[in-house]
Amino acid sequence: MRWYFVAALLTLLTSSQGILTTLSQTNGRYRYDYATIPFLAEIFKLLVSSFLLWKEFQGSYPPRMTTEWKTVRLFPIPSIIYLIHNNVQFATLTFVDPSTYQIMGNLKIVTTGILFRLFLKRKLSNLQWMAIVLLAVGTTTSQVKGCGEATCDSIFSSPIQGYMLGLLSACLSALAGVYTEYLMKKNNDSLYWQNVQLYTFGAIFNMLRLVWDDFRLGFYKGPWWQRLFNGYTLTTWLVVLNLGSSGLLVSWLMKYADNIVKVYSTSMAMLLTMILSIYLFSFQPTIQLFLGIIICMMSVHMYFAPPQILIDMPSSSKTAPDTLKDVVVE
Amino acid sequence: MRWYFVAALLTLLTSSQGILTTLSQTNGRYRYDYATIPFLAEIFKLLVSSFLLWKEFQGSYPPRMTTEWKTVRLFPIPSIIYLIHNNVQFATLTFVDPSTYQIMGNLKIVTTGILFRLFLKRKLSNLQWMAIVLLAVGTTTSQVKGCGEATCDSIFSSPIQGYMLGLLSACLSALAGVYTEYLMKKNNDSLYWQNVQLYTFGAIFNMLRLVWDDFRLGFYKGPWWQRLFNGYTLTTWLVVLNLGSSGLLVSWLMKYADNIVKVYSTSMAMLLTMILSIYLFSFQPTIQLFLGIIICMMSVHMYFAPPQILIDMPSSSKTAPDTLKDVVVE
């Protein structure tokens, strides 16, 4: 499996996620408890990974597995970062409106690049840095509110705390991604064994979230396990399977590709969702969506194309820029 | 004089042009005939170039001058193209609203690149093409109407003729620029002699425009030479001097640099004008202006930076993208 095939598949699944989630609503509202979705997705990923790990045991080479506590104890950390991130996200939304929040979410692309450089010591060329910034600029451009759209809050009018929390949120989200990549590449352990550890903790933390909601709401709907599948339809199950499958692809990318590839996949998915929404939900296309798509396409080409292809000039012209730069008159 | 110094000066003058023109209005209206401005600017450029040509005659080396009709007859062509362009522009505006017209104006950046390649046979790298497209995308982004702005016509709602004429207009504007560059670089003639020819025809064509207006309006304001300076203030004169000076810089760039440098200068000027308008005319800054500026800055860097700087990676990382691209699992 080549990484770009996995990345393209992740784009399709992430894009379907937005569309399926919208389709799973009845009259614009969820008839089920949305918090059950990530919990069941973790369970699904855990089952799939356990099965694949078991298959590896049947093979001629048993899977490499590090089982000492020193390593295992690192696997709950991504879940803990996501837990903090969710709370920061909640706090941010008390200061800024949802569209400003969405715009600020694109900062995550740049913070991922920075943490990727700082923590994983991975170096990027000047052009690749520019490509990352352009990707963030392109996704932001596509999200700029059109002339005459309903809500019309200025992006610059929120209190400073909102922007600080938005930045913190972008850093935490990037940190979770970069830390997961570090974990997956730390040793040559079987991907499925690493997944089993990751998703076991993921399932536990998501279950704690359901328990916490029960306590917060005083059990008035009954305990979480009794209402787990309440209001579930076929579409809801597709949302769970889709989220779980995209999670498995992300794990694969973290081990065999990297965070930047993942960021490109999910950014492309955001644009694809907007394009599909034009047809599915009669979303009004804007010129800024069109511009955003061009910018992101350029960014992909800049980041992934072999550098030599980018800078090579058809022969005979090599001298032109030099004569241009060296001309001195008077 | 290095080309980037001239280009920066052109940016400043072009940007001042927009601001001075706004300042030269009284209560949002022109008290003078705006058609007199380009005519007087041509006269100013003609006088300056004639003086500099005369100075060259005083020097030890007399200027190189080709005076045969075969060459001279090429110099009215840019004026003729501009004449056609102005009429196409007028026709376009009967189909599209002014903000759509402004947005389409950015197509000129791309058409200039294409004609530059086709007619002047100048080759550009893959990255430079991307930079040119990004420049057009960046200037367009900065002009996207913000949420809640007064006029709110959709960019996609004009009749097809409007877009066709807009495209024709972009091609004519690029053709005039590329043709002028061809003229200026055709031989080693003195720049000032080439200017004298260019501006003589420019002055004649602009005078014909004034005469034509007289006939069209039935001389009810009197002949053009009697009302030439009517309503002129100090600011109006500054508009003339400024337009004339930027024209001289453009000529210089056409001879010693090229059309792409000019296109970058004037695009940067457009952004600078928008930034200055925030302070001078309490123009409301938008996120799209901010995004447009980032995109254009990236474009400048991509087009003009030495390619090696763009693609060089700090050592030790060269292998990373290769291992990424070659990984094959299962």
XYZ file of C-alpha atoms in Angstrom:
660
model
C 0.000 0.000 0.000
C 1.527 3.247 -1.083
C 1.012 6.193 1.240
C -0.793 8.332 -1.342
C -3.410 5.637 -1.865
C -4.085 5.568 1.878
C -4.108 9.376 1.959
C -6.655 9.531 -0.886
C -8.850 6.974 0.886
C -8.641 9.014 4.096
C -9.756 12.080 2.131
C -12.808 10.214 0.829
C -13.739 8.830 4.245
C -13.222 12.135 6.068
C -15.313 13.894 3.468
C -18.086 11.299 3.750
C -17.943 11.759 7.522
C -19.219 15.334 7.251
C -21.912 14.349 4.774
C -23.044 11.239 6.680
C -23.167 13.214 9.930
C -25.446 15.783 8.272
C -27.593 12.994 6.786
C -27.841 11.264 10.194
C -29.701 14.267 11.590
C -33.503 14.329 11.595
C -34.872 17.822 10.925
C -31.490 19.361 11.715
C -31.197 17.615 15.122
C -29.482 14.480 16.400
C -31.939 11.835 17.615
C -29.059 9.938 19.225
C -26.370 10.921 21.750
C -23.482 12.176 19.608
C -20.940 11.301 22.356
C -21.625 7.595 21.749
C -20.205 7.837 18.190
C -16.483 8.207 19.056
C -16.832 5.566 21.800
C -18.259 2.979 19.394
C -15.702 3.968 16.747
C -12.910 3.230 19.253
C -14.504 -0.144 19.981
C -14.707 -0.865 16.236
C -11.031 0.058 15.733
C -10.060 -2.048 18.746
C -11.935 -5.087 17.361
C -10.445 -4.722 13.879
C -6.908 -4.245 15.213
C -7.237 -7.165 17.650
C -8.415 -9.379 14.808
C -5.523 -8.336 12.581
C -3.063 -8.837 15.442
C -4.484 -12.326 15.985
C -4.037 -13.009 12.239
C -0.394 -11.958 12.585
C 0.006 -14.531 15.330
C -1.209 -17.217 12.914
C 1.460 -16.224 10.388
C 4.974 -17.628 10.197
C 6.532 -14.531 11.805
C 4.944 -13.603 15.144
C 4.366 -9.829 15.461
C 6.911 -7.674 17.298
C 5.373 -6.489 20.532
C 6.890 -4.411 23.337
C 4.814 -5.108 26.430
C 6.808 -3.440 29.194
C 4.974 -0.805 31.218
C 7.597 1.856 30.322
C 6.285 1.779 26.742
C 2.631 0.924 27.306
C 2.171 3.875 29.665
C 2.858 6.274 26.770
C -0.272 5.168 24.867
C -2.911 6.946 26.974
C -1.131 10.286 26.383
C -2.815 11.068 22.996
C -6.219 10.426 24.623
C -5.302 12.754 27.487
C -4.229 15.490 25.052
C -7.526 15.124 23.148
C -9.409 15.355 26.439
C -7.700 18.658 27.291
C -8.190 19.797 23.679
C -11.944 19.170 23.847
C -12.239 21.302 26.955
C -10.146 24.129 25.472
C -12.350 23.928 22.371
C -15.428 24.301 24.553
C -13.906 27.287 26.361
C -12.906 28.931 23.064
C -16.484 28.774 21.810
C -17.644 30.849 24.790
C -15.482 33.719 23.436
C -15.759 33.397 19.651
C -18.595 32.588 17.248
C -18.547 29.234 15.396
C -17.414 30.675 12.048
C -14.425 32.434 13.636
C -13.693 29.177 15.444
C -13.768 27.286 12.152
C -11.405 29.838 10.552
C -8.980 29.589 13.486
C -9.048 25.789 13.166
C -6.837 26.157 10.088
C -4.019 27.320 12.356
C -3.629 23.638 13.221
C -2.023 23.098 9.803
C 0.775 25.536 10.632
C 1.204 24.383 14.247
C 1.475 20.787 13.008
C 4.314 21.878 10.703
C 6.072 23.622 13.576
C 5.731 20.773 16.098
C 6.686 18.290 13.381
C 9.921 20.249 12.993
C 10.540 20.799 16.713
C 9.560 17.456 18.253
C 10.178 14.987 15.446
C 13.248 16.920 14.187
C 11.993 16.522 10.628
C 13.344 19.135 8.272
C 11.378 20.828 5.528
C 12.581 22.920 2.605
C 11.725 26.588 2.297
C 9.214 25.638 -0.407
C 7.567 23.005 1.785
C 7.109 25.544 4.568
C 5.522 27.888 2.075
C 3.285 25.054 0.887
C 2.110 24.418 4.459
C 1.303 28.089 5.032
C -0.506 28.182 1.665
C -2.555 25.130 2.620
C -3.730 26.944 5.759
C -4.388 30.118 3.736
C -6.257 28.140 1.073
C -8.563 26.327 3.488
C -9.208 29.619 5.293
C -9.998 31.394 2.003
C -12.559 28.746 1.095
C -14.310 29.314 4.438
C -14.553 33.123 4.281
C -18.201 34.068 4.655
C -19.725 35.240 1.402
C -21.363 38.568 0.799
C -24.921 38.493 2.107
C -24.630 35.306 4.198
C -26.769 35.079 7.305
C -24.303 35.442 10.190
C -21.941 38.289 9.716
C -19.662 38.577 12.755
C -16.290 40.096 12.063
C -13.392 37.746 12.438
C -11.478 40.519 14.239
C -14.107 41.404 16.834
C -13.736 38.620 19.393
C -12.038 39.196 22.769
C -8.319 38.437 22.919
C -8.922 35.407 25.154
C -10.790 33.791 22.267
C -7.768 34.060 19.967
C -5.379 32.829 22.664
C -7.548 29.797 23.365
C -7.909 29.193 19.608
C -4.133 29.163 19.308
C -3.821 26.822 22.300
C -6.422 24.566 20.721
C -4.436 24.474 17.452
C -1.258 23.601 19.387
C -2.925 20.809 21.360
C -4.451 19.302 18.250
C -1.056 19.360 16.514
C 0.636 17.976 19.619
C -1.715 14.980 19.740
C -0.936 14.209 16.089
C 2.802 14.657 16.417
C 2.916 12.656 19.645
C 1.007 9.776 18.029
C 3.476 9.769 15.132
C 6.329 9.661 17.652
C 4.711 6.687 19.412
C 4.054 4.749 16.201
C 7.572 5.262 14.850
C 9.340 4.866 18.197
C 10.001 1.169 17.572
C 9.333 -1.575 15.032
C 6.393 -3.005 16.930
C 3.502 -4.381 14.925
C 1.110 -1.586 13.852
C -1.808 -3.676 15.151
C -0.292 -4.102 18.600
C 0.315 -0.344 18.779
C -3.276 0.202 17.656
C -4.639 -2.169 20.289
C -2.878 -0.165 23.001
C -3.943 3.191 21.515
C -7.604 2.210 21.088
C -7.912 0.462 24.422
C -7.072 3.723 26.133
C -9.178 5.591 23.576
C -12.212 3.431 24.431
C -11.633 3.889 28.169
C -11.394 7.678 27.895
C -14.479 7.861 25.696
C -16.362 5.681 28.131
C -15.336 7.980 30.996
C -16.789 10.840 28.958
C -20.152 9.009 28.778
C -20.055 8.293 32.525
C -19.197 11.910 33.235
C -22.183 13.059 31.125
C -24.417 10.706 33.111
C -23.274 12.223 36.402
C -23.508 15.751 35.041
C -27.098 15.228 33.867
C -28.061 13.278 37.027
C -28.827 10.002 35.210
C -32.181 11.407 34.118
C -31.902 9.471 30.853
C -30.592 6.361 32.608
C -26.970 5.065 32.553
C -25.053 5.274 29.266
C -25.055 1.551 28.503
C -28.827 1.448 28.547
C -29.233 4.295 26.044
C -26.126 3.532 23.945
C -27.984 2.745 20.697
C -31.033 4.953 21.307
C -32.141 6.655 18.110
C -29.561 4.821 15.990
C -30.428 4.403 12.316
C -28.514 2.764 9.489
C -26.895 6.149 8.750
C -25.749 6.455 12.366
C -24.039 3.084 12.097
C -22.383 4.232 8.875
C -21.094 7.301 10.749
C -19.536 4.969 13.355
C -17.968 2.637 10.765
C -16.724 5.580 8.732
C -15.139 7.323 11.719
C -13.561 4.047 12.843
C -12.160 3.259 9.398
C -10.686 6.710 8.944
C -9.074 6.346 12.387
C -7.395 3.114 11.236
C -6.071 4.880 8.131
C -4.716 7.733 10.271
C -2.808 5.191 12.410
C -1.336 3.658 9.278
C -0.257 7.090 7.992
C 1.306 7.980 11.357
C 3.487 4.864 11.162
C 4.329 4.711 7.464
C 3.911 8.330 6.313
C 3.612 11.383 8.564
C 1.469 14.122 10.063
C 1.868 16.436 7.085
C 0.369 13.823 4.772
C -2.528 13.461 7.205
C -3.046 17.234 7.346
C -3.171 17.382 3.532
C -5.693 14.526 3.430
C -8.064 16.124 5.878
C -7.743 19.577 4.294
C -8.567 18.157 0.876
C -11.507 16.365 2.498
C -12.841 19.688 3.815
C -12.802 21.128 0.274
C -14.333 17.971 -1.185
C -17.150 18.160 1.386
C -17.849 21.761 0.351
C -17.947 20.777 -3.330
C -20.242 17.803 -2.650
C -22.466 20.034 -0.490
C -23.172 22.160 -3.567
C -24.934 19.147 -5.087
C -26.228 17.399 -1.984
C -27.358 20.295 0.191
C -27.717 23.094 -2.426
C -24.807 24.901 -0.798
C -24.207 28.176 -2.693
C -20.726 28.043 -4.323
C -18.639 31.170 -3.722
C -15.655 32.607 -5.539
C -13.647 32.149 -2.323
C -14.267 28.383 -2.451
C -12.972 28.366 -6.018
C -9.887 30.418 -5.030
C -9.278 28.231 -1.973
C -9.268 25.101 -4.133
C -6.699 26.584 -6.531
C -4.460 27.611 -3.609
C -4.640 24.163 -1.989
C -3.907 22.404 -5.289
C -0.812 24.582 -5.738
C 0.189 23.774 -2.180
C -0.075 20.012 -2.781
C 2.049 20.315 -5.890
C 4.647 22.465 -4.102
C 4.902 20.102 -1.158
C 4.924 16.731 -2.889
C 6.321 17.266 -6.395
C 10.004 16.376 -6.837
C 11.853 19.720 -6.359
C 13.767 19.357 -9.607
C 10.546 19.296 -11.637
C 9.466 22.513 -9.975
C 12.577 24.534 -10.694
C 13.746 23.090 -13.996
C 13.402 25.489 -16.872
C 13.113 24.401 -20.456
C 16.641 24.886 -21.840
C 17.790 28.150 -23.469
C 16.099 30.315 -20.879
C 18.445 29.683 -17.953
C 20.293 32.891 -18.703
C 17.257 35.155 -18.803
C 16.784 35.584 -15.040
C 20.495 36.185 -14.556
C 20.738 38.957 -17.093
C 17.646 40.408 -15.514
C 19.133 40.399 -12.048
C 22.514 41.714 -12.984
C 21.535 44.659 -15.123
C 22.972 47.885 -13.774
C 22.333 51.082 -15.676
C 24.139 54.381 -15.028
C 19.666 51.381 -11.119
C 18.745 47.860 -10.230
C 15.408 46.612 -11.500
C 14.008 45.890 -8.058
C 14.609 49.466 -6.975
C 12.661 50.704 -10.015
C 9.951 48.108 -9.369
C 9.598 49.235 -5.735
C 9.365 52.874 -6.838
C 6.694 51.936 -9.377
C 4.738 50.212 -6.600
C 4.862 53.378 -4.490
C 3.823 55.643 -7.373
C 1.038 53.335 -8.580
C -0.288 53.074 -5.061
C -0.182 56.880 -4.615
C -2.045 57.179 -7.915
C -5.154 55.536 -6.465
C -4.965 57.620 -3.315
C -4.261 60.930 -5.100
C -7.094 60.268 -7.543
C -9.490 59.758 -4.633
C -8.154 62.895 -2.924
C -8.539 64.917 -6.146
C -12.314 64.389 -6.023
C -14.553 66.983 -4.389
C -17.500 65.375 -2.578
C -16.953 62.132 -4.447
C -17.000 63.789 -7.900
C -14.370 64.992 -10.331
C -14.461 68.775 -10.851
C -12.166 68.378 -13.869
C -12.381 66.311 -17.062
C -10.673 63.028 -16.162
C -9.778 62.371 -19.850
C -7.312 65.300 -19.711
C -5.149 63.466 -17.137
C -3.632 60.772 -19.410
C -3.156 63.371 -22.182
C -1.154 65.692 -19.922
C 0.757 62.725 -18.493
C 1.807 61.760 -22.039
C 2.959 65.365 -22.624
C 4.928 65.278 -19.349
C 6.612 61.973 -20.304
C 7.364 63.324 -23.783
C 8.996 66.456 -22.321
C 11.090 64.511 -19.803
C 12.215 61.954 -22.414
C 13.031 64.686 -24.968
C 15.124 66.504 -22.365
C 17.000 63.311 -21.435
C 17.553 62.489 -25.108
C 18.972 66.016 -25.617
C 21.272 65.451 -22.632
C 22.499 62.236 -24.270
C 23.361 64.242 -27.381
C 25.566 66.480 -25.197
C 27.502 63.429 -23.897
C 30.585 61.930 -25.503
C 28.613 59.033 -27.016
C 25.634 60.147 -29.106
C 22.544 58.018 -28.500
C 21.728 55.110 -30.806
C 18.622 55.968 -32.804
C 16.829 54.013 -35.535
C 14.789 56.523 -37.511
C 13.630 54.522 -40.506
C 9.866 54.360 -41.018
C 9.897 50.545 -40.864
C 10.695 50.813 -37.134
C 8.951 54.055 -36.250
C 5.632 52.808 -37.584
C 5.575 50.119 -34.870
C 5.355 52.685 -32.060
C 1.689 53.711 -32.460
C 0.642 50.059 -32.069
C 0.575 50.031 -28.225
C -1.626 53.155 -28.312
C -3.967 51.484 -30.795
C -4.212 48.371 -28.603
C -5.031 50.553 -25.578
C -7.690 52.354 -27.621
C -9.376 49.039 -28.486
C -8.917 47.897 -24.889
C -10.702 50.974 -23.546
C -13.686 50.309 -25.762
C -13.833 46.629 -24.824
C -13.618 47.692 -21.173
C -16.584 50.002 -21.701
C -18.571 47.231 -23.406
C -17.728 44.762 -20.616
C -19.142 47.129 -18.008
C -22.533 47.080 -19.750
C -22.715 43.330 -18.945
C -21.047 43.000 -15.543
C -21.096 45.055 -12.354
C -17.951 47.006 -11.363
C -16.848 44.589 -8.626
C -17.041 41.590 -10.974
C -15.129 43.693 -13.490
C -12.434 44.411 -10.906
C -12.179 40.694 -10.018
C -11.865 39.737 -13.702
C -9.116 42.346 -14.100
C -6.792 39.955 -12.266
C -6.940 37.608 -15.255
C -4.522 40.052 -16.853
C -1.767 38.650 -14.628
C -2.202 35.180 -16.104
C -2.699 36.363 -19.704
C 0.486 38.413 -19.397
C 2.349 35.265 -18.372
C 0.921 33.363 -21.339
C 1.636 36.052 -23.955
C 5.067 36.592 -22.418
C 5.732 32.911 -23.093
C 4.127 32.799 -26.560
C 5.227 36.082 -28.125
C 8.504 36.837 -26.356
C 9.474 33.121 -26.193
C 10.547 33.588 -22.575
C 10.505 30.386 -20.597
C 9.362 30.064 -17.020
C 9.846 27.228 -14.558
C 6.935 25.234 -13.218
C 7.313 27.123 -9.935
C 7.246 30.513 -11.668
C 4.009 29.602 -13.445
C 2.541 28.615 -10.120
C 3.730 31.913 -8.651
C 1.971 33.855 -11.428
C -1.299 31.988 -10.888
C -0.966 32.532 -7.132
C -0.425 36.259 -7.667
C -3.712 36.424 -9.590
C -5.435 34.304 -6.929
C -3.984 36.480 -4.147
C -5.093 39.793 -5.636
C -8.541 38.299 -6.338
C -8.818 37.002 -2.768
C -8.059 40.449 -1.364
C -10.897 41.911 -3.461
C -13.607 39.423 -2.501
C -16.520 41.379 -1.076
C -16.815 40.974 2.654
C -19.834 39.731 4.505
C -22.394 42.522 4.829
C -20.879 44.895 2.273
C -23.287 47.137 0.404
C -23.367 45.724 -3.125
C -23.794 42.002 -3.180
C -23.985 40.817 -6.787
C -22.789 37.290 -7.326
C -19.632 36.968 -9.360
C -21.247 34.068 -11.249
C -24.480 35.794 -12.237
C -23.431 37.953 -15.204
C -24.283 37.020 -18.805
C -21.693 34.990 -20.671
C -20.862 37.923 -22.970
C -19.577 39.773 -19.909
C -17.048 37.038 -19.119
C -15.977 36.736 -22.765
C -15.388 40.484 -23.009
C -13.581 40.434 -19.660
C -11.267 37.752 -21.004
C -10.714 39.731 -24.220
C -9.961 42.800 -22.137
C -7.361 40.839 -20.118
C -5.763 39.603 -23.351
C -5.600 43.080 -24.897
C -4.104 44.589 -21.772
C -1.458 41.835 -21.685
C -0.839 42.206 -25.412
C -0.162 45.946 -25.074
C 2.390 45.245 -22.326
C 4.086 42.381 -24.123
C 4.188 44.308 -27.397
C 5.779 47.304 -25.688
C 8.431 45.043 -24.188
C 9.084 43.610 -27.648
C 9.478 47.149 -29.069
C 11.815 48.324 -26.313
C 14.060 45.252 -26.511
C 13.928 44.948 -30.306
C 17.152 46.892 -30.725
C 19.780 48.758 -28.719
C 18.269 52.175 -29.379
C 18.431 54.759 -26.627
C 15.559 54.290 -24.159
C 14.803 58.021 -24.444
C 14.499 57.904 -28.214
C 12.160 54.921 -27.945
C 10.174 56.837 -25.307
C 9.932 59.928 -27.504
C 8.372 57.844 -30.275
C 6.057 55.989 -27.888
C 4.831 59.132 -26.111
C 4.431 61.212 -29.281
C 1.919 58.675 -30.534
C 0.481 58.364 -27.025
C -0.110 62.131 -26.875
C -1.709 62.132 -30.346
C -4.095 59.288 -29.508
C -5.052 60.875 -26.196
C -5.673 64.181 -27.972
C -7.913 62.419 -30.499
C -9.865 61.053 -27.548
C -10.443 64.624 -26.292
C -11.478 65.790 -29.781
C -13.810 62.814 -30.104
C -15.420 63.687 -26.737
C -15.927 67.249 -27.995
C -17.753 66.034 -31.096
C -19.750 63.469 -29.130
C -20.943 66.113 -26.654
C -21.497 68.724 -29.387
C -18.893 71.190 -28.072
C -21.334 72.328 -25.404
C -18.435 72.862 -22.992
C -16.254 74.450 -25.692
C -13.258 72.843 -27.447
C -10.900 70.714 -25.319
C -7.971 73.142 -25.336
C -10.076 75.877 -23.782
C -11.251 73.690 -20.876
C -8.027 71.668 -20.482
C -7.159 72.890 -16.967
C -10.723 73.597 -15.803
C -11.185 72.606 -12.175
C -7.504 71.671 -11.752
C -6.145 71.865 -8.203
C -2.684 71.132 -6.823
C -3.798 67.530 -6.225
C -4.907 67.210 -9.864
C -1.434 68.269 -10.982
C 0.076 65.728 -8.617
C -2.117 63.065 -10.256
C -0.703 64.082 -13.667
C 2.925 64.104 -12.477
C 2.468 60.831 -10.667
C 0.890 59.082 -13.658
C 3.599 60.461 -15.941
C 6.417 59.354 -13.631
C 5.047 55.859 -13.239
C 4.772 55.650 -17.037
C 8.471 56.474 -17.321
C 9.321 53.755 -14.814
C 7.213 51.244 -16.758
C 9.172 52.086 -19.931
C 12.418 51.525 -18.077
C 11.198 48.158 -16.784
C 10.032 47.085 -20.246
C 13.543 47.688 -21.573
C 15.716 46.498 -18.689
C 13.442 44.066 -16.836
C 10.160 42.596 -18.130
C 6.384 42.474 -18.028
C 6.266 40.029 -15.139
C 8.226 42.459 -12.944
C 5.761 45.185 -13.906
C 2.771 42.962 -13.115
C 4.229 42.215 -9.671
C 4.817 45.939 -9.027
C 1.288 46.961 -9.871
C -0.250 44.037 -7.970
C 1.719 44.944 -4.861
C 0.587 48.541 -5.373
C -3.053 47.432 -5.340
C -2.525 45.726 -1.971
C -0.584 48.714 -0.607
C -3.431 51.029 -1.638
C -5.906 48.836 0.242
C -3.711 48.882 3.354
C -3.245 52.662 3.182
C -7.011 53.092 2.638
C -7.588 51.512 6.053
C -5.843 54.529 7.602
C -6.708 57.241 5.071
C -10.301 56.446 4.168
C -11.332 54.261 7.151
C -11.624 51.287 4.831
C -12.729 48.237 6.869
C -9.945 45.600 6.806
C -11.183 42.097 5.961
C -9.689 38.678 6.547
C -9.591 38.205 2.764
C -7.265 41.225 2.441
C -4.987 39.652 5.031
C -5.057 36.270 3.231
C -4.482 37.942 -0.147
C -1.377 39.686 1.182
C 0.095 36.410 2.480
C -0.590 34.679 -0.872
C 1.015 37.499 -2.879
C 4.072 37.585 -0.620
C 4.535 33.848 -1.127
C 4.148 34.373 -4.857
C 6.892 37.053 -4.918
C 9.222 34.773 -3.016
C 8.460 31.821 -5.299
C 8.981 33.817 -8.470
C 12.091 35.812 -7.581
C 14.030 33.814 -4.979
C 16.954 31.785 -6.326
C 15.489 28.281 -6.901
C 18.233 26.580 -4.924
C 17.274 28.472 -1.765
C 13.700 27.310 -2.168
C 14.387 23.619 -2.497
C 17.486 23.167 -0.338
C 16.832 21.229 2.794
C 18.943 21.524 5.885
C 21.256 18.493 5.720
C 20.366 15.113 7.267
C 16.783 15.337 6.093
C 17.311 14.709 2.378
C 16.502 11.059 2.897
C 13.229 11.574 4.707
C 10.983 12.294 1.699
C 12.535 9.395 -0.180
C 11.859 6.860 2.506
C 8.369 8.277 2.688
C 7.723 7.897 -1.009
C 9.186 4.457 -1.375
C 7.516 2.683 1.482
C 5.558 -0.309 0.273
C 3.779 -2.437 2.833
C 2.230 -5.822 2.092
